[in-house]
Amino acid sequence: MTVRIAREVLGEAGFDPNLVALAAERPGEGIAKTLALRPEIKIIDYTGSTGFGDWLEQHARQAQVYTEKAGVNTVVIDSTDDYQGMLSNLAFSLSLYSGQMCTTPQNLLIPRDGITTDAGPKSYDEVVADLAASVSGLLGDDGRANALLGALVNPDVKARLEAAAGLGEVALPSREVAHPEFPDAVVRTPVIVKLDGAKPDDEASFMSECFGPVSFAVAVDSTGDALDLLRRTVRDKGAMTVGAYTTSAETERAVEEVCLEESAQLSLNLTGGVYVNQTAAFSDFHGSGGNPAANAALCDAAFVSNRFRVVEVRRQA
């Protein structure tokens, strides 16, 4: 529908409607690869899987290639002065669009000795249990759950969701939600799995992207260890977003330093109606181009200015 209207508007304005076209392909057909390598293609904007994004960067040499791929988005939970606000904000962020956004948090790094809050000290187990209860409360009504979640986009997401439950202790099991208007839609609530940051087997699970409504509550020895793990995650796997909760000015500076050095977009102490996985075009930066999750930022000056070239024609006077 978007393409059809765009073509109509272009035609009405006197432009060639083919300035906007849509080439849909079946799984495995490979039209996108063929088109991407055509010599007349000079600019490619891509958002999607890391595998194909990497392929475009490596092979579409004739074009300027802007990729927004994927990473392992992380939230560091050190302390908070609004415990309920933090839980509500995280619950919404984990639920929105069934976690099928490149900006959705995946790893929640929580000190195993717990955190300080305005509601008193909270252990690791309490934080995870309270977050699970917050998600359950948010999605307890099927009508609201359907509006927030939407459907899983393909069988691979459903398979990852089901497999995640076997990776560790399940703090929040996923449940099936029926959609009254679309009975064939596959709608599932998020799963939260508890993992230990000190165990290599657990690290193998949370250090790779698990796209979909899957989050890992990772127990770490300290906030310092959480920051070390955050740095390594962004550097090795990339991140579209990073979140952090802390009442400590020193910890806040330390988180900022990690994100500045590793080029990751940071959201601090979000407890209201702004969420880590909602970035607004032209006011928030989407990606940074400085870590493996993306080679460009939407929409900094380079994203725009680098699309234009200057050509001169000289004639003898």
PDB file of C-alpha atoms in Angstrom:
ATOM      1  CA  MET A   1       0.000   0.000   0.000  1.00  0.00           C
ATOM      2  CA  THR A   2       2.813   2.410   0.862  1.00  0.00           C
ATOM      3  CA  VAL A   3       4.589   1.767  -2.428  1.00  0.00           C
ATOM      4  CA  ARG A   4       1.376   2.136  -4.444  1.00  0.00           C
ATOM      5  CA  ILE A   5       0.524   5.503  -2.893  1.00  0.00           C
ATOM      6  CA  ALA A   6       4.107   6.743  -3.239  1.00  0.00           C
ATOM      7  CA  ARG A   7       4.081   5.869  -6.957  1.00  0.00           C
ATOM      8  CA  GLU A   8       0.752   7.636  -7.432  1.00  0.00           C
ATOM      9  CA  VAL A   9       2.034  10.785  -5.741  1.00  0.00           C
ATOM     10  CA  LEU A  10       5.227  10.770  -7.822  1.00  0.00           C
ATOM     11  CA  GLY A  11       3.218  10.432 -11.023  1.00  0.00           C
ATOM     12  CA  GLU A  12       0.854  13.244 -10.056  1.00  0.00           C
ATOM     13  CA  ALA A  13       3.871  15.490  -9.374  1.00  0.00           C
ATOM     14  CA  GLY A  14       5.356  14.783 -12.795  1.00  0.00           C
ATOM     15  CA  PHE A  15       8.085  12.369 -11.711  1.00  0.00           C
ATOM     16  CA  ASP A  16       8.765   8.838 -12.883  1.00  0.00           C
ATOM     17  CA  PRO A  17       6.772   6.509 -10.587  1.00  0.00           C
ATOM     18  CA  ASN A  18       9.655   4.026 -10.828  1.00  0.00           C
ATOM     19  CA  LEU A  19      11.592   6.185  -8.388  1.00  0.00           C
ATOM     20  CA  VAL A  20       9.791   3.940  -5.893  1.00  0.00           C
ATOM     21  CA  ALA A  21       9.445   0.234  -6.637  1.00  0.00           C
ATOM     22  CA  LEU A  22       8.952  -2.966  -4.689  1.00  0.00           C
ATOM     23  CA  ALA A  23      10.545  -6.307  -5.550  1.00  0.00           C
ATOM     24  CA  ALA A  24       9.152  -9.012  -3.289  1.00  0.00           C
ATOM     25  CA  GLU A  25      10.988 -12.311  -3.152  1.00  0.00           C
ATOM     26  CA  ARG A  26      10.154 -15.768  -1.937  1.00  0.00           C
ATOM     27  CA  PRO A  27      12.378 -17.444   0.663  1.00  0.00           C
ATOM     28  CA  GLY A  28      15.630 -18.539  -0.952  1.00  0.00           C
ATOM     29  CA  GLU A  29      14.896 -16.790  -4.244  1.00  0.00           C
ATOM     30  CA  GLY A  30      17.763 -14.312  -3.920  1.00  0.00           C
ATOM     31  CA  ILE A  31      16.384 -11.328  -5.843  1.00  0.00           C
ATOM     32  CA  ALA A  32      17.864  -8.918  -3.306  1.00  0.00           C
ATOM     33  CA  LYS A  33      21.401 -10.177  -3.939  1.00  0.00           C
ATOM     34  CA  THR A  34      20.985  -9.856  -7.690  1.00  0.00           C
ATOM     35  CA  LEU A  35      19.644  -6.311  -7.451  1.00  0.00           C
ATOM     36  CA  ALA A  36      22.236  -5.235  -4.875  1.00  0.00           C
ATOM     37  CA  LEU A  37      25.111  -6.029  -7.248  1.00  0.00           C
ATOM     38  CA  ARG A  38      23.743  -4.274 -10.343  1.00  0.00           C
ATOM     39  CA  PRO A  39      26.171  -1.544 -11.478  1.00  0.00           C
ATOM     40  CA  GLU A  40      23.503   1.187 -11.545  1.00  0.00           C
ATOM     41  CA  ILE A  41      22.709   0.661  -7.853  1.00  0.00           C
ATOM     42  CA  LYS A  42      24.749   3.297  -6.007  1.00  0.00           C
ATOM     43  CA  ILE A  43      23.093   3.527  -2.596  1.00  0.00           C
ATOM     44  CA  ILE A  44      21.808   0.659  -0.463  1.00  0.00           C
ATOM     45  CA  ASP A  45      19.936   1.106   2.815  1.00  0.00           C
ATOM     46  CA  TYR A  46      19.489  -2.153   4.681  1.00  0.00           C
ATOM     47  CA  THR A  47      17.914  -3.216   7.940  1.00  0.00           C
ATOM     48  CA  GLY A  48      17.674  -6.870   8.896  1.00  0.00           C
ATOM     49  CA  SER A  49      19.785  -9.862   9.819  1.00  0.00           C
ATOM     50  CA  THR A  50      23.492  -9.529  10.482  1.00  0.00           C
ATOM     51  CA  GLY A  51      24.312 -12.266   7.967  1.00  0.00           C
ATOM     52  CA  PHE A  52      22.892 -10.493   4.937  1.00  0.00           C
ATOM     53  CA  GLY A  53      24.037  -7.093   6.162  1.00  0.00           C
ATOM     54  CA  ASP A  54      27.610  -8.370   6.353  1.00  0.00           C
ATOM     55  CA  TRP A  55      27.228  -9.855   2.847  1.00  0.00           C
ATOM     56  CA  LEU A  56      26.120  -6.502   1.451  1.00  0.00           C
ATOM     57  CA  GLU A  57      29.035  -4.688   3.070  1.00  0.00           C
ATOM     58  CA  GLN A  58      31.489  -7.197   1.637  1.00  0.00           C
ATOM     59  CA  HIS A  59      30.077  -7.612  -1.877  1.00  0.00           C
ATOM     60  CA  ALA A  60      28.150  -4.511  -2.977  1.00  0.00           C
ATOM     61  CA  ARG A  61      31.343  -2.592  -3.620  1.00  0.00           C
ATOM     62  CA  GLN A  62      29.839  -0.374  -6.311  1.00  0.00           C
ATOM     63  CA  ALA A  63      27.427   1.218  -3.808  1.00  0.00           C
ATOM     64  CA  GLN A  64      27.399   3.209  -0.613  1.00  0.00           C
ATOM     65  CA  VAL A  65      25.983   0.634   1.830  1.00  0.00           C
ATOM     66  CA  TYR A  66      24.237   1.688   5.018  1.00  0.00           C
ATOM     67  CA  THR A  67      23.420  -1.250   7.278  1.00  0.00           C
ATOM     68  CA  GLU A  68      21.453  -1.475  10.498  1.00  0.00           C
ATOM     69  CA  LYS A  69      21.796  -5.086  11.602  1.00  0.00           C
ATOM     70  CA  ALA A  70      21.519  -6.542  15.064  1.00  0.00           C
ATOM     71  CA  GLY A  71      23.355  -6.913  18.324  1.00  0.00           C
ATOM     72  CA  VAL A  72      22.948  -7.992  21.919  1.00  0.00           C
ATOM     73  CA  ASN A  73      21.188  -5.121  23.670  1.00  0.00           C
ATOM     74  CA  THR A  74      21.962  -4.876  27.362  1.00  0.00           C
ATOM     75  CA  VAL A  75      20.537  -3.206  30.480  1.00  0.00           C
ATOM     76  CA  VAL A  76      22.721  -2.705  33.565  1.00  0.00           C
ATOM     77  CA  ILE A  77      20.657  -2.641  36.773  1.00  0.00           C
ATOM     78  CA  ASP A  78      22.707  -1.181  39.622  1.00  0.00           C
ATOM     79  CA  SER A  79      20.156   0.738  41.730  1.00  0.00           C
ATOM     80  CA  THR A  80      17.053   2.879  41.361  1.00  0.00           C
ATOM     81  CA  ASP A  81      15.057   5.522  43.200  1.00  0.00           C
ATOM     82  CA  ASP A  82      11.834   4.429  41.454  1.00  0.00           C
ATOM     83  CA  TYR A  83      11.627   0.671  41.684  1.00  0.00           C
ATOM     84  CA  GLN A  84       8.064   0.325  40.409  1.00  0.00           C
ATOM     85  CA  GLY A  85       8.729   2.780  37.605  1.00  0.00           C
ATOM     86  CA  MET A  86      11.794   0.801  36.552  1.00  0.00           C
ATOM     87  CA  LEU A  87       9.878  -2.478  36.551  1.00  0.00           C
ATOM     88  CA  SER A  88       6.998  -1.012  34.544  1.00  0.00           C
ATOM     89  CA  ASN A  89       9.334   0.549  32.022  1.00  0.00           C
ATOM     90  CA  LEU A  90      11.298  -2.655  31.542  1.00  0.00           C
ATOM     91  CA  ALA A  91       8.144  -4.775  31.331  1.00  0.00           C
ATOM     92  CA  PHE A  92       6.798  -2.611  28.519  1.00  0.00           C
ATOM     93  CA  SER A  93      10.172  -2.601  26.732  1.00  0.00           C
ATOM     94  CA  LEU A  94      10.431  -6.396  26.848  1.00  0.00           C
ATOM     95  CA  SER A  95       6.849  -6.841  25.633  1.00  0.00           C
ATOM     96  CA  LEU A  96       6.518  -4.276  22.858  1.00  0.00           C
ATOM     97  CA  TYR A  97       6.160  -5.884  19.399  1.00  0.00           C
ATOM     98  CA  SER A  98       6.984  -9.285  20.952  1.00  0.00           C
ATOM     99  CA  GLY A  99      10.617  -8.249  21.306  1.00  0.00           C
ATOM    100  CA  GLN A 100      10.967  -8.172  17.523  1.00  0.00           C
ATOM    101  CA  MET A 101      12.776  -4.861  17.355  1.00  0.00           C
ATOM    102  CA  CYS A 102      16.485  -4.375  16.817  1.00  0.00           C
ATOM    103  CA  THR A 103      16.398  -2.086  19.873  1.00  0.00           C
ATOM    104  CA  THR A 104      14.680  -4.474  22.319  1.00  0.00           C
ATOM    105  CA  PRO A 105      16.689  -5.293  25.468  1.00  0.00           C
ATOM    106  CA  GLN A 106      17.884  -8.870  25.711  1.00  0.00           C
ATOM    107  CA  ASN A 107      20.350  -9.122  28.619  1.00  0.00           C
ATOM    108  CA  LEU A 108      19.527  -7.686  32.036  1.00  0.00           C
ATOM    109  CA  LEU A 109      22.721  -7.602  34.114  1.00  0.00           C
ATOM    110  CA  ILE A 110      21.885  -7.709  37.832  1.00  0.00           C
ATOM    111  CA  PRO A 111      24.379  -8.060  40.737  1.00  0.00           C
ATOM    112  CA  ARG A 112      23.839 -11.403  42.417  1.00  0.00           C
ATOM    113  CA  ASP A 113      23.906  -9.660  45.838  1.00  0.00           C
ATOM    114  CA  GLY A 114      21.010  -7.472  44.762  1.00  0.00           C
ATOM    115  CA  ILE A 115      20.392  -3.752  44.313  1.00  0.00           C
ATOM    116  CA  THR A 116      19.343  -0.771  46.415  1.00  0.00           C
ATOM    117  CA  THR A 117      15.953   0.803  45.698  1.00  0.00           C
ATOM    118  CA  ASP A 118      13.489   3.285  47.148  1.00  0.00           C
ATOM    119  CA  ALA A 119      11.525   0.230  48.323  1.00  0.00           C
ATOM    120  CA  GLY A 120      14.505  -1.143  50.235  1.00  0.00           C
ATOM    121  CA  PRO A 121      17.188  -3.650  49.211  1.00  0.00           C
ATOM    122  CA  LYS A 122      16.120  -6.146  46.574  1.00  0.00           C
ATOM    123  CA  SER A 123      17.933  -9.422  45.934  1.00  0.00           C
ATOM    124  CA  TYR A 124      18.666 -10.692  42.450  1.00  0.00           C
ATOM    125  CA  ASP A 125      15.855 -13.222  42.799  1.00  0.00           C
ATOM    126  CA  GLU A 126      13.430 -10.541  43.984  1.00  0.00           C
ATOM    127  CA  VAL A 127      14.250  -8.203  41.102  1.00  0.00           C
ATOM    128  CA  VAL A 128      13.700 -10.980  38.565  1.00  0.00           C
ATOM    129  CA  ALA A 129      10.498 -12.194  40.249  1.00  0.00           C
ATOM    130  CA  ASP A 130       9.114  -8.665  40.487  1.00  0.00           C
ATOM    131  CA  LEU A 131       9.924  -7.989  36.829  1.00  0.00           C
ATOM    132  CA  ALA A 132       8.204 -11.227  35.834  1.00  0.00           C
ATOM    133  CA  ALA A 133       5.149 -10.178  37.850  1.00  0.00           C
ATOM    134  CA  SER A 134       5.180  -6.767  36.161  1.00  0.00           C
ATOM    135  CA  VAL A 135       5.233  -8.348  32.690  1.00  0.00           C
ATOM    136  CA  SER A 136       2.456 -10.742  33.696  1.00  0.00           C
ATOM    137  CA  GLY A 137       0.354  -7.868  35.008  1.00  0.00           C
ATOM    138  CA  LEU A 138       0.894  -5.837  31.847  1.00  0.00           C
ATOM    139  CA  LEU A 139      -0.082  -8.730  29.578  1.00  0.00           C
ATOM    140  CA  GLY A 140      -2.686 -10.397  31.780  1.00  0.00           C
ATOM    141  CA  ASP A 141      -5.556  -9.141  29.647  1.00  0.00           C
ATOM    142  CA  ASP A 142      -5.528 -10.792  26.217  1.00  0.00           C
ATOM    143  CA  GLY A 143      -6.881  -7.717  24.464  1.00  0.00           C
ATOM    144  CA  ARG A 144      -4.093  -5.525  25.773  1.00  0.00           C
ATOM    145  CA  ALA A 145      -1.547  -8.278  25.201  1.00  0.00           C
ATOM    146  CA  ASN A 146      -2.513  -8.540  21.532  1.00  0.00           C
ATOM    147  CA  ALA A 147      -2.262  -4.771  21.099  1.00  0.00           C
ATOM    148  CA  LEU A 148       1.239  -4.632  22.602  1.00  0.00           C
ATOM    149  CA  LEU A 149       2.688  -7.867  21.290  1.00  0.00           C
ATOM    150  CA  GLY A 150       1.475  -8.377  17.753  1.00  0.00           C
ATOM    151  CA  ALA A 151       2.236 -11.697  16.067  1.00  0.00           C
ATOM    152  CA  LEU A 152       5.532 -13.543  15.738  1.00  0.00           C
ATOM    153  CA  VAL A 153       6.852 -12.827  12.271  1.00  0.00           C
ATOM    154  CA  ASN A 154       8.045 -16.310  11.326  1.00  0.00           C
ATOM    155  CA  PRO A 155       8.521 -19.881  12.604  1.00  0.00           C
ATOM    156  CA  ASP A 156      12.179 -19.190  13.462  1.00  0.00           C
ATOM    157  CA  VAL A 157      11.178 -16.706  16.160  1.00  0.00           C
ATOM    158  CA  LYS A 158       8.748 -19.219  17.649  1.00  0.00           C
ATOM    159  CA  ALA A 159      11.451 -21.908  17.620  1.00  0.00           C
ATOM    160  CA  ARG A 160      13.940 -19.617  19.409  1.00  0.00           C
ATOM    161  CA  LEU A 161      11.310 -18.710  22.000  1.00  0.00           C
ATOM    162  CA  GLU A 162      10.552 -22.352  22.720  1.00  0.00           C
ATOM    163  CA  ALA A 163      14.226 -23.324  22.851  1.00  0.00           C
ATOM    164  CA  ALA A 164      15.093 -20.486  25.248  1.00  0.00           C
ATOM    165  CA  ALA A 165      13.082 -22.115  28.024  1.00  0.00           C
ATOM    166  CA  GLY A 166      15.617 -24.945  28.069  1.00  0.00           C
ATOM    167  CA  LEU A 167      18.652 -22.699  28.534  1.00  0.00           C
ATOM    168  CA  GLY A 168      18.219 -21.990  32.243  1.00  0.00           C
ATOM    169  CA  GLU A 169      15.745 -21.466  35.066  1.00  0.00           C
ATOM    170  CA  VAL A 170      12.550 -19.932  33.691  1.00  0.00           C
ATOM    171  CA  ALA A 171      11.470 -16.942  35.770  1.00  0.00           C
ATOM    172  CA  LEU A 172       8.570 -16.120  33.478  1.00  0.00           C
ATOM    173  CA  PRO A 173       7.164 -18.745  31.113  1.00  0.00           C
ATOM    174  CA  SER A 174       5.729 -17.703  27.770  1.00  0.00           C
ATOM    175  CA  ARG A 175       2.042 -18.262  27.170  1.00  0.00           C
ATOM    176  CA  GLU A 176      -0.081 -18.428  24.049  1.00  0.00           C
ATOM    177  CA  VAL A 177      -2.483 -15.568  23.404  1.00  0.00           C
ATOM    178  CA  ALA A 178      -5.471 -16.056  21.108  1.00  0.00           C
ATOM    179  CA  HIS A 179      -6.344 -13.230  18.740  1.00  0.00           C
ATOM    180  CA  PRO A 180     -10.109 -12.908  18.151  1.00  0.00           C
ATOM    181  CA  GLU A 181      -9.742 -11.232  14.738  1.00  0.00           C
ATOM    182  CA  PHE A 182      -6.851 -13.321  13.447  1.00  0.00           C
ATOM    183  CA  PRO A 183      -7.227 -16.889  14.733  1.00  0.00           C
ATOM    184  CA  ASP A 184      -4.157 -18.097  12.815  1.00  0.00           C
ATOM    185  CA  ALA A 185      -1.849 -15.443  14.305  1.00  0.00           C
ATOM    186  CA  VAL A 186       0.928 -16.836  16.493  1.00  0.00           C
ATOM    187  CA  VAL A 187       1.021 -14.571  19.556  1.00  0.00           C
ATOM    188  CA  ARG A 188       3.240 -15.354  22.538  1.00  0.00           C
ATOM    189  CA  THR A 189       4.144 -13.448  25.691  1.00  0.00           C
ATOM    190  CA  PRO A 190       7.848 -13.004  26.579  1.00  0.00           C
ATOM    191  CA  VAL A 191       9.954 -15.532  28.416  1.00  0.00           C
ATOM    192  CA  ILE A 192      12.517 -14.476  31.026  1.00  0.00           C
ATOM    193  CA  VAL A 193      15.315 -16.937  31.736  1.00  0.00           C
ATOM    194  CA  LYS A 194      17.754 -16.706  34.653  1.00  0.00           C
ATOM    195  CA  LEU A 195      21.402 -17.266  33.745  1.00  0.00           C
ATOM    196  CA  ASP A 196      24.736 -16.959  35.532  1.00  0.00           C
ATOM    197  CA  GLY A 197      27.298 -14.615  34.033  1.00  0.00           C
ATOM    198  CA  ALA A 198      30.123 -16.625  35.578  1.00  0.00           C
ATOM    199  CA  LYS A 199      29.223 -19.877  33.815  1.00  0.00           C
ATOM    200  CA  PRO A 200      30.675 -20.415  30.317  1.00  0.00           C
ATOM    201  CA  ASP A 201      27.690 -22.489  29.189  1.00  0.00           C
ATOM    202  CA  ASP A 202      25.308 -19.716  30.217  1.00  0.00           C
ATOM    203  CA  GLU A 203      27.496 -17.092  28.565  1.00  0.00           C
ATOM    204  CA  ALA A 204      27.294 -18.979  25.286  1.00  0.00           C
ATOM    205  CA  SER A 205      23.509 -18.463  25.457  1.00  0.00           C
ATOM    206  CA  PHE A 206      23.285 -14.794  26.386  1.00  0.00           C
ATOM    207  CA  MET A 207      26.255 -13.609  24.311  1.00  0.00           C
ATOM    208  CA  SER A 208      24.434 -14.247  21.050  1.00  0.00           C
ATOM    209  CA  GLU A 209      21.321 -12.526  19.760  1.00  0.00           C
ATOM    210  CA  CYS A 210      18.078 -14.377  20.453  1.00  0.00           C
ATOM    211  CA  PHE A 211      15.680 -12.353  18.310  1.00  0.00           C
ATOM    212  CA  GLY A 212      12.149 -12.393  19.619  1.00  0.00           C
ATOM    213  CA  PRO A 213      10.359 -12.210  22.989  1.00  0.00           C
ATOM    214  CA  VAL A 214      13.294 -13.662  24.949  1.00  0.00           C
ATOM    215  CA  SER A 215      15.211 -11.969  27.767  1.00  0.00           C
ATOM    216  CA  PHE A 216      17.972 -13.215  30.016  1.00  0.00           C
ATOM    217  CA  ALA A 217      18.330 -12.066  33.636  1.00  0.00           C
ATOM    218  CA  VAL A 218      22.079 -12.484  34.048  1.00  0.00           C
ATOM    219  CA  ALA A 219      23.515 -12.643  37.568  1.00  0.00           C
ATOM    220  CA  VAL A 220      26.906 -10.901  37.853  1.00  0.00           C
ATOM    221  CA  ASP A 221      29.287 -10.539  40.781  1.00  0.00           C
ATOM    222  CA  SER A 222      29.131  -6.737  40.902  1.00  0.00           C
ATOM    223  CA  THR A 223      28.228  -3.625  38.952  1.00  0.00           C
ATOM    224  CA  GLY A 224      31.880  -3.431  37.909  1.00  0.00           C
ATOM    225  CA  ASP A 225      31.594  -6.902  36.417  1.00  0.00           C
ATOM    226  CA  ALA A 226      28.382  -5.833  34.692  1.00  0.00           C
ATOM    227  CA  LEU A 227      30.211  -2.932  33.056  1.00  0.00           C
ATOM    228  CA  ASP A 228      33.046  -5.205  31.946  1.00  0.00           C
ATOM    229  CA  LEU A 229      30.509  -7.598  30.424  1.00  0.00           C
ATOM    230  CA  LEU A 230      28.657  -4.691  28.809  1.00  0.00           C
ATOM    231  CA  ARG A 231      31.865  -3.453  27.189  1.00  0.00           C
ATOM    232  CA  ARG A 232      32.746  -6.902  25.875  1.00  0.00           C
ATOM    233  CA  THR A 233      29.221  -7.478  24.581  1.00  0.00           C
ATOM    234  CA  VAL A 234      29.099  -4.222  22.617  1.00  0.00           C
ATOM    235  CA  ARG A 235      32.611  -4.637  21.271  1.00  0.00           C
ATOM    236  CA  ASP A 236      32.213  -8.258  20.188  1.00  0.00           C
ATOM    237  CA  LYS A 237      28.503  -8.526  19.342  1.00  0.00           C
ATOM    238  CA  GLY A 238      27.332  -4.972  18.862  1.00  0.00           C
ATOM    239  CA  ALA A 239      24.347  -3.219  20.400  1.00  0.00           C
ATOM    240  CA  MET A 240      21.678  -0.933  19.026  1.00  0.00           C
ATOM    241  CA  THR A 241      20.713   0.184  22.526  1.00  0.00           C
ATOM    242  CA  VAL A 242      22.084   0.123  26.061  1.00  0.00           C
ATOM    243  CA  GLY A 243      20.074   0.891  29.189  1.00  0.00           C
ATOM    244  CA  ALA A 244      21.183   1.498  32.758  1.00  0.00           C
ATOM    245  CA  TYR A 245      19.600   2.160  36.132  1.00  0.00           C
ATOM    246  CA  THR A 246      21.671   3.693  38.903  1.00  0.00           C
ATOM    247  CA  THR A 247      21.467   6.281  41.647  1.00  0.00           C
ATOM    248  CA  SER A 248      25.263   6.576  41.774  1.00  0.00           C
ATOM    249  CA  ALA A 249      26.878   9.472  39.909  1.00  0.00           C
ATOM    250  CA  GLU A 250      30.096   7.470  39.728  1.00  0.00           C
ATOM    251  CA  THR A 251      28.371   4.454  38.179  1.00  0.00           C
ATOM    252  CA  GLU A 252      26.509   6.711  35.759  1.00  0.00           C
ATOM    253  CA  ARG A 253      29.804   8.195  34.574  1.00  0.00           C
ATOM    254  CA  ALA A 254      31.300   4.712  34.233  1.00  0.00           C
ATOM    255  CA  VAL A 255      28.372   3.497  32.099  1.00  0.00           C
ATOM    256  CA  GLU A 256      28.611   6.608  29.936  1.00  0.00           C
ATOM    257  CA  GLU A 257      32.330   6.029  29.471  1.00  0.00           C
ATOM    258  CA  VAL A 258      31.780   2.457  28.282  1.00  0.00           C
ATOM    259  CA  CYS A 259      29.108   3.555  25.811  1.00  0.00           C
ATOM    260  CA  LEU A 260      31.195   6.470  24.529  1.00  0.00           C
ATOM    261  CA  GLU A 261      34.256   4.292  24.015  1.00  0.00           C
ATOM    262  CA  GLU A 262      32.305   1.460  22.397  1.00  0.00           C
ATOM    263  CA  SER A 263      29.911   3.719  20.442  1.00  0.00           C
ATOM    264  CA  ALA A 264      26.581   2.561  21.831  1.00  0.00           C
ATOM    265  CA  GLN A 265      23.427   4.646  22.312  1.00  0.00           C
ATOM    266  CA  LEU A 266      22.619   4.866  26.039  1.00  0.00           C
ATOM    267  CA  SER A 267      19.344   5.436  27.895  1.00  0.00           C
ATOM    268  CA  LEU A 268      19.631   6.193  31.616  1.00  0.00           C
ATOM    269  CA  ASN A 269      17.051   5.666  34.357  1.00  0.00           C
ATOM    270  CA  LEU A 270      13.965   5.486  32.147  1.00  0.00           C
ATOM    271  CA  THR A 271      10.926   5.042  34.408  1.00  0.00           C
ATOM    272  CA  GLY A 272       8.117   6.853  32.580  1.00  0.00           C
ATOM    273  CA  GLY A 273       6.654   6.847  29.090  1.00  0.00           C
ATOM    274  CA  VAL A 274       9.959   6.835  27.214  1.00  0.00           C
ATOM    275  CA  TYR A 275      11.449   3.426  26.450  1.00  0.00           C
ATOM    276  CA  VAL A 276      14.873   2.153  25.473  1.00  0.00           C
ATOM    277  CA  ASN A 277      13.496   0.489  22.342  1.00  0.00           C
ATOM    278  CA  GLN A 278      11.599   3.487  21.035  1.00  0.00           C
ATOM    279  CA  THR A 279      13.818   5.964  19.208  1.00  0.00           C
ATOM    280  CA  ALA A 280      12.328   8.879  17.311  1.00  0.00           C
ATOM    281  CA  ALA A 281      13.699   9.727  13.875  1.00  0.00           C
ATOM    282  CA  PHE A 282      15.330  13.157  13.722  1.00  0.00           C
ATOM    283  CA  SER A 283      15.501  13.532  17.504  1.00  0.00           C
ATOM    284  CA  ASP A 284      17.139  10.272  18.644  1.00  0.00           C
ATOM    285  CA  PHE A 285      20.045   8.507  17.001  1.00  0.00           C
ATOM    286  CA  HIS A 286      19.347   4.968  15.843  1.00  0.00           C
ATOM    287  CA  GLY A 287      22.524   2.922  15.830  1.00  0.00           C
ATOM    288  CA  SER A 288      25.933   4.552  15.903  1.00  0.00           C
ATOM    289  CA  GLY A 289      28.036   3.031  13.134  1.00  0.00           C
ATOM    290  CA  GLY A 290      30.723   2.445  15.744  1.00  0.00           C
ATOM    291  CA  ASN A 291      30.004  -1.132  16.816  1.00  0.00           C
ATOM    292  CA  PRO A 292      29.136  -4.347  14.938  1.00  0.00           C
ATOM    293  CA  ALA A 293      25.366  -3.757  15.105  1.00  0.00           C
ATOM    294  CA  ALA A 294      25.367  -1.058  12.406  1.00  0.00           C
ATOM    295  CA  ASN A 295      27.777   0.726  10.087  1.00  0.00           C
ATOM    296  CA  ALA A 296      25.750   3.962  10.145  1.00  0.00           C
ATOM    297  CA  ALA A 297      23.656   6.081  12.474  1.00  0.00           C
ATOM    298  CA  LEU A 298      20.147   7.191  11.635  1.00  0.00           C
ATOM    299  CA  CYS A 299      20.099  10.186  11.195  1.00  0.00           C
ATOM    300  CA  ASP A 300      23.423  11.940  11.717  1.00  0.00           C
ATOM    301  CA  ALA A 301      24.972  14.317   9.208  1.00  0.00           C
ATOM    302  CA  ALA A 302      27.067  11.581   7.579  1.00  0.00           C
ATOM    303  CA  PHE A 303      23.965   9.486   6.926  1.00  0.00           C
ATOM    304  CA  VAL A 304      22.617  12.320   4.791  1.00  0.00           C
ATOM    305  CA  SER A 305      25.618  14.168   3.365  1.00  0.00           C
ATOM    306  CA  ASN A 306      27.514  11.088   2.228  1.00  0.00           C
ATOM    307  CA  ARG A 307      24.712  10.297  -0.255  1.00  0.00           C
ATOM    308  CA  PHE A 308      25.641  13.222  -2.461  1.00  0.00           C
ATOM    309  CA  ARG A 309      28.559  13.635  -4.848  1.00  0.00           C
ATOM    310  CA  VAL A 310      29.855  16.684  -6.726  1.00  0.00           C
ATOM    311  CA  VAL A 311      30.560  16.449 -10.448  1.00  0.00           C
ATOM    312  CA  GLU A 312      31.841  19.286 -12.579  1.00  0.00           C
ATOM    313  CA  VAL A 313      31.736  19.876 -16.314  1.00  0.00           C
ATOM    314  CA  ARG A 314      34.430  22.220 -17.709  1.00  0.00           C
ATOM    315  CA  ARG A 315      34.381  23.845 -21.151  1.00  0.00           C
ATOM    316  CA  GLN A 316      36.870  25.970 -22.935  1.00  0.00           C
ATOM    317  CA  ALA A 317      35.860  29.597 -22.563  1.00  0.00           C
TER     318      ALA A 317
END
